[in-house]
GROMACS .gro file of C-alpha atoms in nm:
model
  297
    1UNK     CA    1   0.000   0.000   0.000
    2UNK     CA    2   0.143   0.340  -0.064
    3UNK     CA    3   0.052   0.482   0.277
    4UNK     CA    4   0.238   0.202   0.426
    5UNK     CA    5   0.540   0.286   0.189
    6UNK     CA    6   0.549   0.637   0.267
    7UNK     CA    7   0.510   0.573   0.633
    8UNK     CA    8   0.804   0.331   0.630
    9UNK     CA    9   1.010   0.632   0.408
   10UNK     CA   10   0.944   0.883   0.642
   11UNK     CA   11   1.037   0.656   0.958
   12UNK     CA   12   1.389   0.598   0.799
   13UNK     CA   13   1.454   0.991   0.812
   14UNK     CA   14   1.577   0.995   1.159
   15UNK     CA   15   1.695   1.361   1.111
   16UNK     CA   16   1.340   1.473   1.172
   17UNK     CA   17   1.325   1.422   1.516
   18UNK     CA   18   1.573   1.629   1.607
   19UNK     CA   19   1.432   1.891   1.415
   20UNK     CA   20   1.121   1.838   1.561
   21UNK     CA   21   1.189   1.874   1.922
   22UNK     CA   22   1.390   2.235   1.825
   23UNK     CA   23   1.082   2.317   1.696
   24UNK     CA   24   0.854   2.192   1.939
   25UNK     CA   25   1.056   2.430   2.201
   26UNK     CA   26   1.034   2.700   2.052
   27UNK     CA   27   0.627   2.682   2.031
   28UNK     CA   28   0.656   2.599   2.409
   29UNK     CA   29   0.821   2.876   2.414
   30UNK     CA   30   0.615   3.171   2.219
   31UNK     CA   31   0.289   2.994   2.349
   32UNK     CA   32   0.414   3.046   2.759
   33UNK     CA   33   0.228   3.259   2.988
   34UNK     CA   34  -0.171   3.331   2.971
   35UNK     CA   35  -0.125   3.575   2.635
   36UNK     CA   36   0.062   3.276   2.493
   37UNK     CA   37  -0.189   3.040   2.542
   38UNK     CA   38  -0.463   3.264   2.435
   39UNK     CA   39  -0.265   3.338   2.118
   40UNK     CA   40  -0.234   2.958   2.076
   41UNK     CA   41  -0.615   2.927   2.120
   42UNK     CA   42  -0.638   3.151   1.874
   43UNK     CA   43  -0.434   2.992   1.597
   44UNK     CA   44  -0.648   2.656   1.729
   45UNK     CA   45  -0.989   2.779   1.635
   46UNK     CA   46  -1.099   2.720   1.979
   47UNK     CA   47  -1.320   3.017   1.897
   48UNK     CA   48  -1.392   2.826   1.567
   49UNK     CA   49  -1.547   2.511   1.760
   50UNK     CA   50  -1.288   2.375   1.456
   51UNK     CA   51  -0.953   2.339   1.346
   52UNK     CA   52  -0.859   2.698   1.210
   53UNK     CA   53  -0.568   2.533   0.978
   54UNK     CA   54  -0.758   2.310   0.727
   55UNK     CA   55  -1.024   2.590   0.668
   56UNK     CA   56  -0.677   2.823   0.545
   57UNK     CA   57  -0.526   2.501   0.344
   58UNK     CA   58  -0.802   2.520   0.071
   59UNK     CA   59  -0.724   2.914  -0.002
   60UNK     CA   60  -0.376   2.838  -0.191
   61UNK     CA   61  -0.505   2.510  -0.307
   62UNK     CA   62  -0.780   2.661  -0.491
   63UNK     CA   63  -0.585   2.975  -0.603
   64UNK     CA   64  -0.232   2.758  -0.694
   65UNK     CA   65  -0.452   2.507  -0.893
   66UNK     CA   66  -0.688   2.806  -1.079
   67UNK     CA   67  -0.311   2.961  -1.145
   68UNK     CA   68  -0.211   2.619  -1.332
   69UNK     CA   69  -0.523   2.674  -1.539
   70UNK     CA   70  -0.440   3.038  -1.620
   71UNK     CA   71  -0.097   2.977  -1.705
   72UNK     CA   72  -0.250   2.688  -1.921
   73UNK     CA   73  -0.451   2.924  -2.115
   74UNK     CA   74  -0.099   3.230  -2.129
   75UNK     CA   75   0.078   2.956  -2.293
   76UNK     CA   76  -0.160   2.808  -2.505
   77UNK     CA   77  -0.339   3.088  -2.576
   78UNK     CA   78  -0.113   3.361  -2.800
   79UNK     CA   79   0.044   3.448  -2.468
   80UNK     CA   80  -0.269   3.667  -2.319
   81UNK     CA   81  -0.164   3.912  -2.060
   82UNK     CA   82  -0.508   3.879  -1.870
   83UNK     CA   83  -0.380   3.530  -1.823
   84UNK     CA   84  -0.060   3.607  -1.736
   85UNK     CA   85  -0.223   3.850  -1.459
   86UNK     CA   86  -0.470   3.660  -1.359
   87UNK     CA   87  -0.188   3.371  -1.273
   88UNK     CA   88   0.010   3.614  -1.088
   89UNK     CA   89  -0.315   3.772  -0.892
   90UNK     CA   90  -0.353   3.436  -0.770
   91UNK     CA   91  -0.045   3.294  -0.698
   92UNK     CA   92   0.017   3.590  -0.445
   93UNK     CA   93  -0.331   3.487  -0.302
   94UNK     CA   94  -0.223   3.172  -0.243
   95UNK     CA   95   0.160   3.283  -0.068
   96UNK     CA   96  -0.030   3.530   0.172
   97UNK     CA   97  -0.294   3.214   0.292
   98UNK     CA   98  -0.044   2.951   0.281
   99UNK     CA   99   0.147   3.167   0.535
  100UNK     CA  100  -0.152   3.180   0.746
  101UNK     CA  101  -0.178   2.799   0.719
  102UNK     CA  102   0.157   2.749   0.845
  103UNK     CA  103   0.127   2.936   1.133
  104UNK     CA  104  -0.209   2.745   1.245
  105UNK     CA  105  -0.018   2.392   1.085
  106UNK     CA  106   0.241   2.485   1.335
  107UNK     CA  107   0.056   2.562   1.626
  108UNK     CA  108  -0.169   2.227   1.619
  109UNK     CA  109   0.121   2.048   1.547
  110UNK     CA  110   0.340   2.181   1.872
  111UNK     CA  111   0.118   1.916   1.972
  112UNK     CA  112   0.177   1.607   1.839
  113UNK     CA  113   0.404   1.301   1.921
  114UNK     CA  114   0.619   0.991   1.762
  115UNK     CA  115   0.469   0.897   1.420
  116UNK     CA  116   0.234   1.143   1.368
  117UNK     CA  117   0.528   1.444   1.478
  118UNK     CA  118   0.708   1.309   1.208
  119UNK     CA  119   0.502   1.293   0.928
  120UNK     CA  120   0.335   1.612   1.044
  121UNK     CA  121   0.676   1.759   1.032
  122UNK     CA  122   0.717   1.621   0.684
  123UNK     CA  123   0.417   1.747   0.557
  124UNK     CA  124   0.485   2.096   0.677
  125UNK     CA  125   0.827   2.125   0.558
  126UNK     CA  126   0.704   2.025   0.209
  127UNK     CA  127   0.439   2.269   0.225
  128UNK     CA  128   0.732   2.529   0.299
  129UNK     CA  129   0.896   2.406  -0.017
  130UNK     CA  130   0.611   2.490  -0.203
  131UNK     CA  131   0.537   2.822  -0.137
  132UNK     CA  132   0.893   2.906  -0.133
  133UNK     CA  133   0.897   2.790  -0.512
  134UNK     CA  134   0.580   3.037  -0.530
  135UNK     CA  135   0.716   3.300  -0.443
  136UNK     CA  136   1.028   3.272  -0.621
  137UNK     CA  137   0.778   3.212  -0.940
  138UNK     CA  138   0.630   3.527  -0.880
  139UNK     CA  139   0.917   3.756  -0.864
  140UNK     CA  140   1.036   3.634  -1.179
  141UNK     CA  141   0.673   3.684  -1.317
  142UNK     CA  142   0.689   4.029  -1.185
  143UNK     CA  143   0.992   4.117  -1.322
  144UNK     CA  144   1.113   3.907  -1.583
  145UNK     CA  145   0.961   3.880  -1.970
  146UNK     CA  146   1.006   3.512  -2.009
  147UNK     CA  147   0.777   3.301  -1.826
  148UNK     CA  148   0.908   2.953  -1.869
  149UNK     CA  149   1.120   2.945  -1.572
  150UNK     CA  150   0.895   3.091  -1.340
  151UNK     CA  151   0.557   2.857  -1.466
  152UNK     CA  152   0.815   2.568  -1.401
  153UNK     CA  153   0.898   2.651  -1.074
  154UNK     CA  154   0.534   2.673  -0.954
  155UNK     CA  155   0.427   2.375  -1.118
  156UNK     CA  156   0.753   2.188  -0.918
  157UNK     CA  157   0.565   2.407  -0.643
  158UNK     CA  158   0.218   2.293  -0.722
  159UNK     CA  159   0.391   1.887  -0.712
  160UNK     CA  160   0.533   1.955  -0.349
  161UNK     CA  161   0.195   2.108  -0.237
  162UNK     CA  162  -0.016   1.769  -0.357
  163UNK     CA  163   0.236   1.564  -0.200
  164UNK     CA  164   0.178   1.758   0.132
  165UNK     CA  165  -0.151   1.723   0.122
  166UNK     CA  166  -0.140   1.371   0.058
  167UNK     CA  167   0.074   1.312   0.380
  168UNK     CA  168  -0.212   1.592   0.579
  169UNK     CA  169  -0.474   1.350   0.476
  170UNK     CA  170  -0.262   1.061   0.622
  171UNK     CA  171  -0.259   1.282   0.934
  172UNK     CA  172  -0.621   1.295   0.988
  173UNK     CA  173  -0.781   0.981   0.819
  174UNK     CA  174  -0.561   0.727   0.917
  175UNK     CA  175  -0.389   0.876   1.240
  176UNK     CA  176  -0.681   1.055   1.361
  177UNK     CA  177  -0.486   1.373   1.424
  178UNK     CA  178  -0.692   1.658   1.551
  179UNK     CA  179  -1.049   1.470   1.483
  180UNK     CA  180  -1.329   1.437   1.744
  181UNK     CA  181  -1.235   1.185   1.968
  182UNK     CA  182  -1.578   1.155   2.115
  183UNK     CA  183  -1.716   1.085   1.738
  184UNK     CA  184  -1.715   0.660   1.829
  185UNK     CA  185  -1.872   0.711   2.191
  186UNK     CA  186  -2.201   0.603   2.268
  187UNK     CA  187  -2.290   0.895   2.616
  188UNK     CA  188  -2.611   0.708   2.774
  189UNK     CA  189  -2.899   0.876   2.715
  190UNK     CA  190  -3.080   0.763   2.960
  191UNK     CA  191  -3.044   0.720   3.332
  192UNK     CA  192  -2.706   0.521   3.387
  193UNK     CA  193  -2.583   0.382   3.717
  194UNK     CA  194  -2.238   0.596   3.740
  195UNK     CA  195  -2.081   0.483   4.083
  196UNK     CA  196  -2.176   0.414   4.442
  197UNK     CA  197  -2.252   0.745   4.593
  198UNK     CA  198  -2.061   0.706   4.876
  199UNK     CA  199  -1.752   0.630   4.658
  200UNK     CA  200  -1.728   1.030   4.563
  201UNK     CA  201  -1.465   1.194   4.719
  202UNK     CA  202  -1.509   1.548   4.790
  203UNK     CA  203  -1.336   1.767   4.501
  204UNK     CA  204  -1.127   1.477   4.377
  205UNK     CA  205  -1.160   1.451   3.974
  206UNK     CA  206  -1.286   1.081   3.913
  207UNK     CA  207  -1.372   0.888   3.624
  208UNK     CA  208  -1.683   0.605   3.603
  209UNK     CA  209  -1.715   0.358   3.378
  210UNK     CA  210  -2.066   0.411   3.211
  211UNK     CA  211  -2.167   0.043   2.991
  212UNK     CA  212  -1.778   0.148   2.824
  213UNK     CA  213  -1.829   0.517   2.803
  214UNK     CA  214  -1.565   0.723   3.079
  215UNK     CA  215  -1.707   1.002   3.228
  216UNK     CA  216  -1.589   1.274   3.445
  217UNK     CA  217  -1.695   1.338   3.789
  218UNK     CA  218  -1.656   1.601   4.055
  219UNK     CA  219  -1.814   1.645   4.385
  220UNK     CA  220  -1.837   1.972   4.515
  221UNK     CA  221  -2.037   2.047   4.839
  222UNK     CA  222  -2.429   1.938   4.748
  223UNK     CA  223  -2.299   2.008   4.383
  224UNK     CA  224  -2.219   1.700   4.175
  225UNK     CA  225  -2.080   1.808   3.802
  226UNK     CA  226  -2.023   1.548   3.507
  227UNK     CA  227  -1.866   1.589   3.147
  228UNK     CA  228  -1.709   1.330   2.922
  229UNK     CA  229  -1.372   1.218   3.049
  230UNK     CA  230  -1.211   1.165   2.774
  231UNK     CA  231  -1.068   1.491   2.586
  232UNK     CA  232  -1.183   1.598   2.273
  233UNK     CA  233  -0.924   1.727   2.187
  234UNK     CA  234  -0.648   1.438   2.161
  235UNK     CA  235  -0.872   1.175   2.419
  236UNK     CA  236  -0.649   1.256   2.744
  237UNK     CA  237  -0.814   1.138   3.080
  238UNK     CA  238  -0.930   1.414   3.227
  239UNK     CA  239  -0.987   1.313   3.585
  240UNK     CA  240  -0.614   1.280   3.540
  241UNK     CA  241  -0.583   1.644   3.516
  242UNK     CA  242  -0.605   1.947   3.764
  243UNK     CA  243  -0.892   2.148   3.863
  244UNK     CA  244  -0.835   2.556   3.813
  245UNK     CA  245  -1.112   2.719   3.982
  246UNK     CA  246  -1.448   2.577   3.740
  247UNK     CA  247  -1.245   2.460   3.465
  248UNK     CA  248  -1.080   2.110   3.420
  249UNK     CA  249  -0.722   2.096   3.266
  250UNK     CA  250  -0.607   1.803   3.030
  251UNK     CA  251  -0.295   1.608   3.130
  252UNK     CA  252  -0.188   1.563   2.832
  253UNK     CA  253  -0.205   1.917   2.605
  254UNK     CA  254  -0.333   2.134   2.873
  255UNK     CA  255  -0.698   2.214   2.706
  256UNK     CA  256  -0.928   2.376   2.928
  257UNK     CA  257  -1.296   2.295   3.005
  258UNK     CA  258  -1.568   2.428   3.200
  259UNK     CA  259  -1.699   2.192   3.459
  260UNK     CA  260  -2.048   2.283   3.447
  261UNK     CA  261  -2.131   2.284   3.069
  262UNK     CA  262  -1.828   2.117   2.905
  263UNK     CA  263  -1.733   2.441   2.709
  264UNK     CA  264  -1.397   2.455   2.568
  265UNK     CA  265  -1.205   2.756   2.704
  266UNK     CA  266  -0.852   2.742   2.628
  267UNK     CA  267  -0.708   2.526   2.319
  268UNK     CA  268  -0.541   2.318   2.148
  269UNK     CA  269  -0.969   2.150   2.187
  270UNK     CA  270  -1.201   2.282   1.958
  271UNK     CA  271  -1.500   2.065   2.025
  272UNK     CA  272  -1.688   2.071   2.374
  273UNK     CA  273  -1.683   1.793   2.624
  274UNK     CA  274  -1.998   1.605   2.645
  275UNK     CA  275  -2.237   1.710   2.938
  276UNK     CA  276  -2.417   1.526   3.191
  277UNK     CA  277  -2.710   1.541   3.430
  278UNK     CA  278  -2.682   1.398   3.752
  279UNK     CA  279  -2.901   1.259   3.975
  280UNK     CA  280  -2.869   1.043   4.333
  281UNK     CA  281  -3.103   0.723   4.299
  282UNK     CA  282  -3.096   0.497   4.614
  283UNK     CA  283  -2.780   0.525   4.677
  284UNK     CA  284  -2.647   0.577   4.291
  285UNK     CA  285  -2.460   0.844   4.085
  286UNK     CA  286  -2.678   0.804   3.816
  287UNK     CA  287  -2.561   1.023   3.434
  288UNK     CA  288  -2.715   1.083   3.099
  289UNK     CA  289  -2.654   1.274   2.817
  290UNK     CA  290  -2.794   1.640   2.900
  291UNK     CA  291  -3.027   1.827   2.624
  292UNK     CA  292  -2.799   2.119   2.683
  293UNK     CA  293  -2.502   1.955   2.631
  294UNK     CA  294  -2.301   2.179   2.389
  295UNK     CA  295  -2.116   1.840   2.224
  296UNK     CA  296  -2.203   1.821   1.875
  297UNK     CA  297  -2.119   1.436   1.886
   0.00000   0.00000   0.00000
């Protein structure tokens, strides 16, 4: 299979993963502090309630490819200068978003591990390639009179960019990076037994096992609060994590959640926990799925 080849290609280049934890430092780095992680939110599309990076990807996708087309119809068609400009219009479209996706590329992947770091890593550096040919192509459209060289180059560009996206749908499809990881659970709907109510432990995060569904649990006072335990986000354990006034913080990539409704509040999550209702029956911690719950799963 070719995924399988290009998996075992890119598992040979050892050199990445040196590269990658430079890199990975220096987004721990920029991202530090409150500001850094609201920045990093930001580039997350936390505020999305989606991945900010793949809705940027299609912008010089679209505009590279119509550019091919254009250049198609300059060369083929007694050299037309609306072609030419039209190319040129929308190859600079395409450099200005493809900057914007590798900002957000980078940010979501500051977040990533072992196989999927390195093809991540791979997949961005090729992107890099590509624009870089871009814009090289359009200074020489801009300023030379031949356009052989500089179609060339952005076709080589256009080659790079279709073998990056290749490896970004390997990230997501068959990896599972940065999908819904609450997409496969079944939350109970109706009333489930959760745990023995005596079993709570006053503000300790705990997880029950709900007919194979984990959810969260925190006892507060009279106050009992439940949301999905798994993360969204990347499927840390939550009641692993560490409680910051109401919000809930992963173990693993630090999102944030609000205990009460399951809101997302700081990134790299996109997608809301899943909330519960909770009820006390004879003795029981009994869950299901709240109407309000803002999970789109």
């Amino acid at each position: 299979m070719l995924s399988h080849a290009v998996s075992r290609f890119i598992d040979r280049q050892r050199w990445l993963d040196p590269l990658a934890d430079v890199l990975q430092k220096v987004t721990a780095a920029v991202y530090r502090g409150r500001l850094g992680r609201s920045v990093k939110s930001l580039f997350n599309g936390t505020w999305l309630g989606h991945p900010l990076h793949p809705v940027l990807t299609d912008i010089p996708l679209g505009a590279w490819t119509l550019a091919i087309l254009f250049d198609l119809i300059y060369l083929f068609g007694q050299r037309s200068p609306m072609a030419r400009s039209a190319a040129e219009v929308l190859i600079a479209v395409g450099i200005v978003a493809a900057l914007g996706a590798a900002v957000t590329g980078y940010t979501d992947w500051g977040d990533t591990y072992d196989r999927e770091r390195r093809i991540g890593l791979s997949h961005g550096l090729l992107n890099l390639v590509a624009t870089l040919l871009y814009a090289i192509s359009l200074v020489l459209r801009l300023t030379g009179p031949g356009q052989g060289i500089a179609i060339l180059l952005s076709w080589v560009g256009y080659a790079a960019l279709i073998t990056a996206a290749y490896l970004g749908g390997e990230l997501v499809f068959n990896i599972g990076t940065g999908v819904n990881h609450h997409a496969w659970q079944q939350p109970p709907i109706d009333w489930t037994p959760a745990m023995p109510a005596g079993d709570l432990v006053e503000g300790k995060p705990q997880m029950a096992n709900c007919n194979g569904t984990p959810v969260f649990l925190l006892k507060r006072g009279d106050v009992i609060t439940a949301i999905s335990d798994t993360c969204s986000h990347a499927g840390g354990p939550l009641h692993e994590g560490t409680i910051e006034d109401n919000l809930i913080v992963c173990p693993w990539h630090a999102s944030r959640f609000e205990l009460r409704t399951g809101a997302v509040r700081g990134g790299p999550a996109t997608v809301p926990q899943v909330r519960y209702d909770v009820r006390i029956q004879e003795g029981r911690v009994e869950v299901r799925r709240s109407p309000a719950s803002l999970q789109p799963n």
